[in-house]
Amino acid sequence: MQLLILGTLALFVGVTVAVPAQEKRVHHKPDLSDHVHDDAHGYQYDHEAFLGKEEAKTFDQLSPEESKERLGKIVDRIDTDKDGFISHAELHHWIKHRQRRYIEENVDKHWKEYDQNKDGKIGWIEYKNTTYGYYMDVEFDDVEDKSSYKAMLTRDERRFKSADRDGDGVATREEFTAFLHPEEFDHMRDIVIQETIEDIDKNGDGKIDLQEYIGDMFNAENGENEPDWVTTEKKHFSEFRDMNKDGFLDASEVSHWILPGEVDHADNEARHLIHETDKDNDDKITKKEILANWNMFVGSQATNYGEDLTKRHDEL
């Protein structure tokens, strides 16, 4: 079972999934909130952006006094340099941290399993022995697809070395997070691109042609008609993905495809909260200013009730 944890991307190969490529390969940043960002009709978007979706629900059950008290404690945590102000950088970092909770929970889940000697770090040997130990003892002889597992081992080692920025063969928590979730780290972009090309490139020429691109998404069987979205994807390949029009996707073109430059919503939200809260226009906010505008940052039973009344009024 453990071999499947990091072999997920590799196992996409050969699976026929009738889903457009952008839904399968492209790494989009998750939305800060499921709500529309419209302060005129409530602050649900801001609450979920600032707290995270699950924590925002918890605050909605608190009294206004409890919400403000907890918010005050959060502000103290955000003020990392303890200068009494919340800067844009500190608020931006906090919002990104809250939005990455699902990643951190996934890392927590695996950390205890791999940190065998409980030293707060995970060495490549620890990871390799835990994941592949049994199979390596018998040189993968009892594995049906021996070559695939050997390739997974090689791939994991390459990814581990890229995540291990100081090259000491041991991953800190941040480095192990980069190993498990390379799409979240700029210095791991090349690994994400390389692994994607290896998954799709069937003839081993280091590029992706149209047939390989479509084959990653759809393989017609028994005279099956080609869906309309496949025709659309062929057009996307030639008109948008293949930027130099040579009939292939190289590493640079794959990068534009699977790692598109996107708006930093956490940055925008940090700027928005500061703009709405900074009464003296010094581009930073104090705990006092935040608590004076507390219902923009967190919800409560009272704000929830008020927003429900607004919704009912709008519906009428």
PDB file of C-alpha atoms in Angstrom:
ATOM      1  CA  MET A   1       0.000   0.000   0.000  1.00  0.00           C
ATOM      2  CA  GLN A   2       2.801   2.419   0.847  1.00  0.00           C
ATOM      3  CA  LEU A   3       4.204   2.106  -2.629  1.00  0.00           C
ATOM      4  CA  LEU A   4       1.068   3.746  -3.913  1.00  0.00           C
ATOM      5  CA  ILE A   5       1.492   6.926  -1.855  1.00  0.00           C
ATOM      6  CA  LEU A   6       4.016   8.632  -4.100  1.00  0.00           C
ATOM      7  CA  GLY A   7       3.469   6.553  -7.187  1.00  0.00           C
ATOM      8  CA  THR A   8       0.142   8.222  -7.854  1.00  0.00           C
ATOM      9  CA  LEU A   9       1.359  10.389 -10.722  1.00  0.00           C
ATOM     10  CA  ALA A  10       3.096   7.449 -12.331  1.00  0.00           C
ATOM     11  CA  LEU A  11      -0.042   5.342 -12.085  1.00  0.00           C
ATOM     12  CA  PHE A  12      -2.013   7.896 -14.098  1.00  0.00           C
ATOM     13  CA  VAL A  13      -0.251   6.453 -17.121  1.00  0.00           C
ATOM     14  CA  GLY A  14      -2.311   3.922 -18.994  1.00  0.00           C
ATOM     15  CA  VAL A  15      -5.545   4.801 -17.202  1.00  0.00           C
ATOM     16  CA  THR A  16      -8.263   5.864 -19.619  1.00  0.00           C
ATOM     17  CA  VAL A  17     -10.034   8.844 -18.126  1.00  0.00           C
ATOM     18  CA  ALA A  18     -12.495  10.799 -20.246  1.00  0.00           C
ATOM     19  CA  VAL A  19     -11.524  14.096 -18.631  1.00  0.00           C
ATOM     20  CA  PRO A  20      -9.967  17.110 -20.363  1.00  0.00           C
ATOM     21  CA  ALA A  21      -6.246  17.568 -19.695  1.00  0.00           C
ATOM     22  CA  GLN A  22      -6.627  20.751 -17.727  1.00  0.00           C
ATOM     23  CA  GLU A  23      -8.638  18.880 -15.096  1.00  0.00           C
ATOM     24  CA  LYS A  24      -6.010  16.176 -14.754  1.00  0.00           C
ATOM     25  CA  ARG A  25      -2.559  17.662 -15.216  1.00  0.00           C
ATOM     26  CA  VAL A  26      -2.819  21.378 -14.508  1.00  0.00           C
ATOM     27  CA  HIS A  27      -1.912  22.467 -10.982  1.00  0.00           C
ATOM     28  CA  HIS A  28      -4.325  25.235 -10.019  1.00  0.00           C
ATOM     29  CA  LYS A  29      -4.145  26.899  -6.637  1.00  0.00           C
ATOM     30  CA  PRO A  30      -7.310  26.176  -4.611  1.00  0.00           C
ATOM     31  CA  ASP A  31      -9.794  29.013  -4.153  1.00  0.00           C
ATOM     32  CA  LEU A  32      -9.629  30.886  -0.860  1.00  0.00           C
ATOM     33  CA  SER A  33     -13.380  30.476  -0.430  1.00  0.00           C
ATOM     34  CA  ASP A  34     -16.426  28.938  -2.059  1.00  0.00           C
ATOM     35  CA  HIS A  35     -18.245  32.261  -1.679  1.00  0.00           C
ATOM     36  CA  VAL A  36     -18.273  35.234  -4.027  1.00  0.00           C
ATOM     37  CA  HIS A  37     -16.104  38.094  -2.755  1.00  0.00           C
ATOM     38  CA  ASP A  38     -18.799  40.715  -2.262  1.00  0.00           C
ATOM     39  CA  ASP A  39     -18.508  42.663   0.997  1.00  0.00           C
ATOM     40  CA  ALA A  40     -21.828  44.379   0.334  1.00  0.00           C
ATOM     41  CA  HIS A  41     -23.570  41.090   1.030  1.00  0.00           C
ATOM     42  CA  GLY A  42     -21.423  39.759   3.844  1.00  0.00           C
ATOM     43  CA  TYR A  43     -17.895  38.755   4.723  1.00  0.00           C
ATOM     44  CA  GLN A  44     -18.045  34.974   4.247  1.00  0.00           C
ATOM     45  CA  TYR A  45     -15.273  35.123   1.644  1.00  0.00           C
ATOM     46  CA  ASP A  46     -13.001  37.093   3.966  1.00  0.00           C
ATOM     47  CA  HIS A  47     -13.731  34.760   6.890  1.00  0.00           C
ATOM     48  CA  GLU A  48     -12.809  31.624   4.926  1.00  0.00           C
ATOM     49  CA  ALA A  49      -9.753  33.305   3.401  1.00  0.00           C
ATOM     50  CA  PHE A  50      -8.490  34.472   6.794  1.00  0.00           C
ATOM     51  CA  LEU A  51      -9.357  31.403   8.869  1.00  0.00           C
ATOM     52  CA  GLY A  52      -9.641  28.530   6.403  1.00  0.00           C
ATOM     53  CA  LYS A  53     -12.987  26.998   5.478  1.00  0.00           C
ATOM     54  CA  GLU A  54     -13.338  24.608   8.417  1.00  0.00           C
ATOM     55  CA  GLU A  55     -12.206  27.063  11.092  1.00  0.00           C
ATOM     56  CA  ALA A  56     -14.586  29.709   9.699  1.00  0.00           C
ATOM     57  CA  LYS A  57     -17.486  27.328  10.421  1.00  0.00           C
ATOM     58  CA  THR A  58     -16.306  27.005  14.034  1.00  0.00           C
ATOM     59  CA  PHE A  59     -16.303  30.778  14.526  1.00  0.00           C
ATOM     60  CA  ASP A  60     -19.843  30.984  13.128  1.00  0.00           C
ATOM     61  CA  GLN A  61     -21.006  29.075  16.211  1.00  0.00           C
ATOM     62  CA  LEU A  62     -19.340  31.415  18.718  1.00  0.00           C
ATOM     63  CA  SER A  63     -20.753  34.460  20.458  1.00  0.00           C
ATOM     64  CA  PRO A  64     -19.363  37.825  19.296  1.00  0.00           C
ATOM     65  CA  GLU A  65     -17.366  38.086  22.536  1.00  0.00           C
ATOM     66  CA  GLU A  66     -15.789  34.643  22.025  1.00  0.00           C
ATOM     67  CA  SER A  67     -15.009  35.405  18.379  1.00  0.00           C
ATOM     68  CA  LYS A  68     -13.263  38.667  19.251  1.00  0.00           C
ATOM     69  CA  GLU A  69     -11.298  37.018  22.038  1.00  0.00           C
ATOM     70  CA  ARG A  70     -10.058  34.257  19.736  1.00  0.00           C
ATOM     71  CA  LEU A  71      -9.294  36.777  16.990  1.00  0.00           C
ATOM     72  CA  GLY A  72      -7.096  38.691  19.416  1.00  0.00           C
ATOM     73  CA  LYS A  73      -5.067  35.559  20.093  1.00  0.00           C
ATOM     74  CA  ILE A  74      -4.730  34.916  16.356  1.00  0.00           C
ATOM     75  CA  VAL A  75      -3.454  38.468  15.805  1.00  0.00           C
ATOM     76  CA  ASP A  76      -0.728  37.836  18.383  1.00  0.00           C
ATOM     77  CA  ARG A  77       0.353  34.772  16.384  1.00  0.00           C
ATOM     78  CA  ILE A  78       0.355  36.663  13.081  1.00  0.00           C
ATOM     79  CA  ASP A  79       2.610  39.393  14.509  1.00  0.00           C
ATOM     80  CA  THR A  80       5.729  37.256  14.238  1.00  0.00           C
ATOM     81  CA  ASP A  81       8.228  40.070  14.866  1.00  0.00           C
ATOM     82  CA  LYS A  82       6.211  41.273  17.901  1.00  0.00           C
ATOM     83  CA  ASP A  83       6.376  44.939  16.894  1.00  0.00           C
ATOM     84  CA  GLY A  84       2.683  45.527  17.591  1.00  0.00           C
ATOM     85  CA  PHE A  85       1.768  45.815  13.907  1.00  0.00           C
ATOM     86  CA  ILE A  86       0.507  43.378  11.285  1.00  0.00           C
ATOM     87  CA  SER A  87       2.341  44.035   8.037  1.00  0.00           C
ATOM     88  CA  HIS A  88       1.238  42.954   4.589  1.00  0.00           C
ATOM     89  CA  ALA A  89       3.974  40.306   4.563  1.00  0.00           C
ATOM     90  CA  GLU A  90       2.813  38.839   7.900  1.00  0.00           C
ATOM     91  CA  LEU A  91      -0.849  38.776   6.870  1.00  0.00           C
ATOM     92  CA  HIS A  92      -0.011  37.325   3.454  1.00  0.00           C
ATOM     93  CA  HIS A  93       2.036  34.578   5.107  1.00  0.00           C
ATOM     94  CA  TRP A  94      -0.797  33.808   7.539  1.00  0.00           C
ATOM     95  CA  ILE A  95      -3.450  33.506   4.815  1.00  0.00           C
ATOM     96  CA  LYS A  96      -1.223  31.216   2.739  1.00  0.00           C
ATOM     97  CA  HIS A  97      -0.557  29.136   5.864  1.00  0.00           C
ATOM     98  CA  ARG A  98      -4.283  28.716   6.540  1.00  0.00           C
ATOM     99  CA  GLN A  99      -4.944  27.734   2.946  1.00  0.00           C
ATOM    100  CA  ARG A 100      -2.194  25.096   3.092  1.00  0.00           C
ATOM    101  CA  ARG A 101      -3.691  23.295   6.062  1.00  0.00           C
ATOM    102  CA  TYR A 102      -4.843  20.353   3.938  1.00  0.00           C
ATOM    103  CA  ILE A 103      -1.244  19.892   2.792  1.00  0.00           C
ATOM    104  CA  GLU A 104       0.113  20.133   6.319  1.00  0.00           C
ATOM    105  CA  GLU A 105      -2.450  17.594   7.518  1.00  0.00           C
ATOM    106  CA  ASN A 106      -1.298  15.217   4.782  1.00  0.00           C
ATOM    107  CA  VAL A 107       2.336  15.713   5.823  1.00  0.00           C
ATOM    108  CA  ASP A 108       1.381  15.114   9.469  1.00  0.00           C
ATOM    109  CA  LYS A 109      -0.286  11.875   8.449  1.00  0.00           C
ATOM    110  CA  HIS A 110       2.903  10.512   6.874  1.00  0.00           C
ATOM    111  CA  TRP A 111       5.502  12.125   9.125  1.00  0.00           C
ATOM    112  CA  LYS A 112       5.125   9.700  12.027  1.00  0.00           C
ATOM    113  CA  GLU A 113       5.213   6.746   9.661  1.00  0.00           C
ATOM    114  CA  TYR A 114       8.501   7.725   8.037  1.00  0.00           C
ATOM    115  CA  ASP A 115      10.378   9.358  10.942  1.00  0.00           C
ATOM    116  CA  GLN A 116      11.341   5.981  12.360  1.00  0.00           C
ATOM    117  CA  ASN A 117      14.023   7.168  14.792  1.00  0.00           C
ATOM    118  CA  LYS A 118      11.838  10.105  15.988  1.00  0.00           C
ATOM    119  CA  ASP A 119      14.556  12.731  15.508  1.00  0.00           C
ATOM    120  CA  GLY A 120      12.250  15.230  13.828  1.00  0.00           C
ATOM    121  CA  LYS A 121      13.745  14.586  10.378  1.00  0.00           C
ATOM    122  CA  ILE A 122      13.319  11.996   7.650  1.00  0.00           C
ATOM    123  CA  GLY A 123      16.370  10.623   5.899  1.00  0.00           C
ATOM    124  CA  TRP A 124      16.246   9.160   2.404  1.00  0.00           C
ATOM    125  CA  ILE A 125      17.240   5.779   3.871  1.00  0.00           C
ATOM    126  CA  GLU A 126      14.333   5.944   6.344  1.00  0.00           C
ATOM    127  CA  TYR A 127      11.898   6.775   3.581  1.00  0.00           C
ATOM    128  CA  LYS A 128      13.284   4.157   1.198  1.00  0.00           C
ATOM    129  CA  ASN A 129      13.269   1.391   3.793  1.00  0.00           C
ATOM    130  CA  THR A 130       9.733   2.184   4.913  1.00  0.00           C
ATOM    131  CA  THR A 131       8.343   2.424   1.398  1.00  0.00           C
ATOM    132  CA  TYR A 132      10.363  -0.146  -0.526  1.00  0.00           C
ATOM    133  CA  GLY A 133      12.157  -2.193   2.147  1.00  0.00           C
ATOM    134  CA  TYR A 134      10.331  -5.497   1.736  1.00  0.00           C
ATOM    135  CA  TYR A 135      10.413  -5.360  -2.041  1.00  0.00           C
ATOM    136  CA  MET A 136      14.099  -4.423  -2.166  1.00  0.00           C
ATOM    137  CA  ASP A 137      15.042  -7.423  -0.015  1.00  0.00           C
ATOM    138  CA  VAL A 138      13.812  -9.685  -2.775  1.00  0.00           C
ATOM    139  CA  GLU A 139      14.899  -7.302  -5.539  1.00  0.00           C
ATOM    140  CA  PHE A 140      11.260  -6.769  -6.541  1.00  0.00           C
ATOM    141  CA  ASP A 141      11.065 -10.420  -7.669  1.00  0.00           C
ATOM    142  CA  ASP A 142       7.556 -10.927  -6.274  1.00  0.00           C
ATOM    143  CA  VAL A 143       6.223  -7.740  -7.852  1.00  0.00           C
ATOM    144  CA  GLU A 144       4.267  -8.236 -11.042  1.00  0.00           C
ATOM    145  CA  ASP A 145       5.662  -5.156 -12.776  1.00  0.00           C
ATOM    146  CA  LYS A 146       9.241  -5.069 -11.498  1.00  0.00           C
ATOM    147  CA  SER A 147      10.419  -2.354 -13.889  1.00  0.00           C
ATOM    148  CA  SER A 148       7.652   0.028 -12.804  1.00  0.00           C
ATOM    149  CA  TYR A 149       8.586  -0.256  -9.123  1.00  0.00           C
ATOM    150  CA  LYS A 150      12.257   0.244  -9.876  1.00  0.00           C
ATOM    151  CA  ALA A 151      11.341   3.334 -11.894  1.00  0.00           C
ATOM    152  CA  MET A 152       9.248   4.604  -8.963  1.00  0.00           C
ATOM    153  CA  LEU A 153      12.228   4.155  -6.632  1.00  0.00           C
ATOM    154  CA  THR A 154      14.497   6.092  -8.994  1.00  0.00           C
ATOM    155  CA  ARG A 155      11.891   8.808  -9.370  1.00  0.00           C
ATOM    156  CA  ASP A 156      11.335   9.138  -5.630  1.00  0.00           C
ATOM    157  CA  GLU A 157      15.081   9.404  -4.998  1.00  0.00           C
ATOM    158  CA  ARG A 158      15.436  12.138  -7.613  1.00  0.00           C
ATOM    159  CA  ARG A 159      12.491  14.049  -6.106  1.00  0.00           C
ATOM    160  CA  PHE A 160      13.868  13.626  -2.583  1.00  0.00           C
ATOM    161  CA  LYS A 161      17.252  15.034  -3.630  1.00  0.00           C
ATOM    162  CA  SER A 162      15.564  18.054  -5.201  1.00  0.00           C
ATOM    163  CA  ALA A 163      13.516  18.684  -2.064  1.00  0.00           C
ATOM    164  CA  ASP A 164      16.630  18.247   0.128  1.00  0.00           C
ATOM    165  CA  ARG A 165      17.960  21.730  -0.508  1.00  0.00           C
ATOM    166  CA  ASP A 166      21.074  21.467   1.671  1.00  0.00           C
ATOM    167  CA  GLY A 167      21.955  18.061   0.213  1.00  0.00           C
ATOM    168  CA  ASP A 168      22.517  16.328   3.545  1.00  0.00           C
ATOM    169  CA  GLY A 169      20.325  13.339   2.687  1.00  0.00           C
ATOM    170  CA  VAL A 170      17.865  14.275   5.432  1.00  0.00           C
ATOM    171  CA  ALA A 171      14.576  16.128   4.960  1.00  0.00           C
ATOM    172  CA  THR A 172      13.326  18.719   7.406  1.00  0.00           C
ATOM    173  CA  ARG A 173       9.561  19.109   7.682  1.00  0.00           C
ATOM    174  CA  GLU A 174       9.567  21.844   5.019  1.00  0.00           C
ATOM    175  CA  GLU A 175      11.738  19.736   2.700  1.00  0.00           C
ATOM    176  CA  PHE A 176       9.522  16.693   3.217  1.00  0.00           C
ATOM    177  CA  THR A 177       6.491  18.857   2.389  1.00  0.00           C
ATOM    178  CA  ALA A 178       8.225  19.837  -0.866  1.00  0.00           C
ATOM    179  CA  PHE A 179       8.860  16.147  -1.534  1.00  0.00           C
ATOM    180  CA  LEU A 180       5.207  15.168  -1.041  1.00  0.00           C
ATOM    181  CA  HIS A 181       3.731  18.276  -2.714  1.00  0.00           C
ATOM    182  CA  PRO A 182       6.311  19.566  -5.213  1.00  0.00           C
ATOM    183  CA  GLU A 183       3.727  21.606  -7.123  1.00  0.00           C
ATOM    184  CA  GLU A 184       3.559  23.977  -4.119  1.00  0.00           C
ATOM    185  CA  PHE A 185       7.232  24.996  -4.278  1.00  0.00           C
ATOM    186  CA  ASP A 186       8.957  27.096  -6.932  1.00  0.00           C
ATOM    187  CA  HIS A 187      12.268  25.234  -6.596  1.00  0.00           C
ATOM    188  CA  MET A 188      10.458  21.950  -7.415  1.00  0.00           C
ATOM    189  CA  ARG A 189       8.914  23.157 -10.678  1.00  0.00           C
ATOM    190  CA  ASP A 190      11.476  21.351 -12.834  1.00  0.00           C
ATOM    191  CA  ILE A 191      10.711  18.057 -11.095  1.00  0.00           C
ATOM    192  CA  VAL A 192       6.960  18.457 -11.661  1.00  0.00           C
ATOM    193  CA  ILE A 193       7.590  19.204 -15.330  1.00  0.00           C
ATOM    194  CA  GLN A 194      10.031  16.313 -15.752  1.00  0.00           C
ATOM    195  CA  GLU A 195       7.689  13.813 -14.110  1.00  0.00           C
ATOM    196  CA  THR A 196       4.780  14.970 -16.261  1.00  0.00           C
ATOM    197  CA  ILE A 197       6.784  14.546 -19.455  1.00  0.00           C
ATOM    198  CA  GLU A 198       7.933  11.090 -18.367  1.00  0.00           C
ATOM    199  CA  ASP A 199       4.331  10.073 -17.678  1.00  0.00           C
ATOM    200  CA  ILE A 200       3.072  11.100 -21.114  1.00  0.00           C
ATOM    201  CA  ASP A 201       6.139  10.646 -23.371  1.00  0.00           C
ATOM    202  CA  LYS A 202       5.729   7.083 -24.647  1.00  0.00           C
ATOM    203  CA  ASN A 203       8.545   7.035 -27.220  1.00  0.00           C
ATOM    204  CA  GLY A 204      11.160   8.437 -24.849  1.00  0.00           C
ATOM    205  CA  ASP A 205      12.242  11.395 -26.982  1.00  0.00           C
ATOM    206  CA  GLY A 206      11.811  13.843 -24.093  1.00  0.00           C
ATOM    207  CA  LYS A 207       8.916  15.665 -25.747  1.00  0.00           C
ATOM    208  CA  ILE A 208       5.149  15.240 -26.027  1.00  0.00           C
ATOM    209  CA  ASP A 209       3.575  14.929 -29.462  1.00  0.00           C
ATOM    210  CA  LEU A 210      -0.129  15.252 -30.252  1.00  0.00           C
ATOM    211  CA  GLN A 211      -0.785  11.518 -30.134  1.00  0.00           C
ATOM    212  CA  GLU A 212       0.843  11.223 -26.700  1.00  0.00           C
ATOM    213  CA  TYR A 213      -0.978  14.316 -25.452  1.00  0.00           C
ATOM    214  CA  ILE A 214      -4.399  12.955 -26.442  1.00  0.00           C
ATOM    215  CA  GLY A 215      -3.467   9.410 -25.406  1.00  0.00           C
ATOM    216  CA  ASP A 216      -2.927  10.630 -21.860  1.00  0.00           C
ATOM    217  CA  MET A 217      -6.611  11.532 -21.748  1.00  0.00           C
ATOM    218  CA  PHE A 218      -8.441   9.310 -24.184  1.00  0.00           C
ATOM    219  CA  ASN A 219      -7.977   6.055 -26.056  1.00  0.00           C
ATOM    220  CA  ALA A 220     -10.741   5.060 -28.459  1.00  0.00           C
ATOM    221  CA  GLU A 221     -11.888   1.460 -28.152  1.00  0.00           C
ATOM    222  CA  ASN A 222     -13.758  -0.692 -30.657  1.00  0.00           C
ATOM    223  CA  GLY A 223     -14.525   2.071 -33.109  1.00  0.00           C
ATOM    224  CA  GLU A 224     -15.692   4.436 -30.400  1.00  0.00           C
ATOM    225  CA  ASN A 225     -16.446   7.909 -31.705  1.00  0.00           C
ATOM    226  CA  GLU A 226     -14.155  10.696 -30.610  1.00  0.00           C
ATOM    227  CA  PRO A 227     -15.873  13.011 -28.080  1.00  0.00           C
ATOM    228  CA  ASP A 228     -16.160  16.684 -28.942  1.00  0.00           C
ATOM    229  CA  TRP A 229     -13.836  17.669 -26.101  1.00  0.00           C
ATOM    230  CA  VAL A 230     -11.037  15.582 -27.656  1.00  0.00           C
ATOM    231  CA  THR A 231     -11.379  17.576 -30.873  1.00  0.00           C
ATOM    232  CA  THR A 232     -11.203  20.730 -28.767  1.00  0.00           C
ATOM    233  CA  GLU A 233      -8.066  19.478 -27.000  1.00  0.00           C
ATOM    234  CA  LYS A 234      -6.373  18.787 -30.341  1.00  0.00           C
ATOM    235  CA  LYS A 235      -7.084  22.368 -31.289  1.00  0.00           C
ATOM    236  CA  HIS A 236      -5.718  23.586 -27.959  1.00  0.00           C
ATOM    237  CA  PHE A 237      -2.543  21.563 -28.531  1.00  0.00           C
ATOM    238  CA  SER A 238      -1.827  23.105 -31.929  1.00  0.00           C
ATOM    239  CA  GLU A 239      -3.063  26.638 -31.254  1.00  0.00           C
ATOM    240  CA  PHE A 240      -2.079  27.250 -27.621  1.00  0.00           C
ATOM    241  CA  ARG A 241       0.069  24.539 -26.043  1.00  0.00           C
ATOM    242  CA  ASP A 242       2.566  24.137 -28.910  1.00  0.00           C
ATOM    243  CA  MET A 243       3.834  27.683 -28.723  1.00  0.00           C
ATOM    244  CA  ASN A 244       6.678  27.345 -31.260  1.00  0.00           C
ATOM    245  CA  LYS A 245       4.526  25.276 -33.666  1.00  0.00           C
ATOM    246  CA  ASP A 246       7.021  22.438 -34.067  1.00  0.00           C
ATOM    247  CA  GLY A 247       4.457  19.714 -33.351  1.00  0.00           C
ATOM    248  CA  PHE A 248       5.783  18.909 -29.855  1.00  0.00           C
ATOM    249  CA  LEU A 249       5.568  20.173 -26.304  1.00  0.00           C
ATOM    250  CA  ASP A 250       9.008  20.732 -24.792  1.00  0.00           C
ATOM    251  CA  ALA A 251       9.736  21.391 -21.106  1.00  0.00           C
ATOM    252  CA  SER A 252       9.051  25.120 -21.395  1.00  0.00           C
ATOM    253  CA  GLU A 253       5.710  24.554 -23.098  1.00  0.00           C
ATOM    254  CA  VAL A 254       4.732  21.875 -20.593  1.00  0.00           C
ATOM    255  CA  SER A 255       5.538  24.369 -17.830  1.00  0.00           C
ATOM    256  CA  HIS A 256       3.138  26.929 -19.307  1.00  0.00           C
ATOM    257  CA  TRP A 257       0.495  24.227 -19.583  1.00  0.00           C
ATOM    258  CA  ILE A 258       0.604  22.535 -16.150  1.00  0.00           C
ATOM    259  CA  LEU A 259       1.959  25.376 -14.000  1.00  0.00           C
ATOM    260  CA  PRO A 260       0.176  28.465 -15.302  1.00  0.00           C
ATOM    261  CA  GLY A 261       1.016  31.791 -13.755  1.00  0.00           C
ATOM    262  CA  GLU A 262      -1.965  32.683 -11.604  1.00  0.00           C
ATOM    263  CA  VAL A 263      -3.127  35.617  -9.535  1.00  0.00           C
ATOM    264  CA  ASP A 264      -1.944  35.397  -5.937  1.00  0.00           C
ATOM    265  CA  HIS A 265      -5.337  35.536  -4.229  1.00  0.00           C
ATOM    266  CA  ALA A 266      -3.756  35.420  -0.771  1.00  0.00           C
ATOM    267  CA  ASP A 267      -1.752  38.547  -1.610  1.00  0.00           C
ATOM    268  CA  ASN A 268      -4.859  40.320  -2.901  1.00  0.00           C
ATOM    269  CA  GLU A 269      -6.847  39.363   0.200  1.00  0.00           C
ATOM    270  CA  ALA A 270      -4.096  40.597   2.522  1.00  0.00           C
ATOM    271  CA  ARG A 271      -4.080  43.948   0.710  1.00  0.00           C
ATOM    272  CA  HIS A 272      -7.877  44.102   0.850  1.00  0.00           C
ATOM    273  CA  LEU A 273      -8.083  43.438   4.601  1.00  0.00           C
ATOM    274  CA  ILE A 274      -5.389  46.027   5.333  1.00  0.00           C
ATOM    275  CA  HIS A 275      -7.046  48.617   3.086  1.00  0.00           C
ATOM    276  CA  GLU A 276     -10.411  48.158   4.819  1.00  0.00           C
ATOM    277  CA  THR A 277      -8.947  48.153   8.342  1.00  0.00           C
ATOM    278  CA  ASP A 278      -6.021  50.620   8.241  1.00  0.00           C
ATOM    279  CA  LYS A 279      -7.629  53.810   9.538  1.00  0.00           C
ATOM    280  CA  ASP A 280      -4.423  55.875   9.761  1.00  0.00           C
ATOM    281  CA  ASN A 281      -3.216  54.820   6.281  1.00  0.00           C
ATOM    282  CA  ASP A 282       0.239  53.656   7.345  1.00  0.00           C
ATOM    283  CA  ASP A 283      -0.060  50.408   5.328  1.00  0.00           C
ATOM    284  CA  LYS A 284      -0.066  48.222   8.430  1.00  0.00           C
ATOM    285  CA  ILE A 285      -2.698  47.424  11.014  1.00  0.00           C
ATOM    286  CA  THR A 286      -2.712  47.171  14.766  1.00  0.00           C
ATOM    287  CA  LYS A 287      -4.545  44.712  16.966  1.00  0.00           C
ATOM    288  CA  LYS A 288      -6.849  47.565  18.010  1.00  0.00           C
ATOM    289  CA  GLU A 289      -7.726  48.336  14.378  1.00  0.00           C
ATOM    290  CA  ILE A 290      -8.406  44.674  13.639  1.00  0.00           C
ATOM    291  CA  LEU A 291     -10.665  44.201  16.670  1.00  0.00           C
ATOM    292  CA  ALA A 292     -12.553  47.380  15.743  1.00  0.00           C
ATOM    293  CA  ASN A 293     -13.294  45.728  12.374  1.00  0.00           C
ATOM    294  CA  TRP A 294     -13.477  42.192  13.770  1.00  0.00           C
ATOM    295  CA  ASN A 295     -16.549  41.000  11.837  1.00  0.00           C
ATOM    296  CA  MET A 296     -14.640  41.349   8.528  1.00  0.00           C
ATOM    297  CA  PHE A 297     -12.012  38.881   9.762  1.00  0.00           C
ATOM    298  CA  VAL A 298     -14.163  36.347  11.640  1.00  0.00           C
ATOM    299  CA  GLY A 299     -17.807  35.412  11.955  1.00  0.00           C
ATOM    300  CA  SER A 300     -20.029  34.718  14.947  1.00  0.00           C
ATOM    301  CA  GLN A 301     -23.582  33.692  15.708  1.00  0.00           C
ATOM    302  CA  ALA A 302     -24.595  37.350  15.477  1.00  0.00           C
ATOM    303  CA  THR A 303     -22.979  38.052  12.090  1.00  0.00           C
ATOM    304  CA  ASN A 304     -24.312  34.745  10.771  1.00  0.00           C
ATOM    305  CA  TYR A 305     -27.828  35.745  11.800  1.00  0.00           C
ATOM    306  CA  GLY A 306     -27.443  39.153  10.215  1.00  0.00           C
ATOM    307  CA  GLU A 307     -26.196  37.673   6.945  1.00  0.00           C
ATOM    308  CA  ASP A 308     -29.114  35.204   6.909  1.00  0.00           C
ATOM    309  CA  LEU A 309     -31.529  38.114   7.271  1.00  0.00           C
ATOM    310  CA  THR A 310     -29.817  39.910   4.372  1.00  0.00           C
ATOM    311  CA  LYS A 311     -30.132  36.824   2.188  1.00  0.00           C
ATOM    312  CA  ARG A 312     -33.835  36.476   2.995  1.00  0.00           C
ATOM    313  CA  HIS A 313     -34.385  40.156   2.215  1.00  0.00           C
ATOM    314  CA  ASP A 314     -32.600  39.795  -1.144  1.00  0.00           C
ATOM    315  CA  GLU A 315     -34.667  36.725  -1.987  1.00  0.00           C
ATOM    316  CA  LEU A 316     -37.862  38.641  -1.250  1.00  0.00           C
TER     317      LEU A 316
END
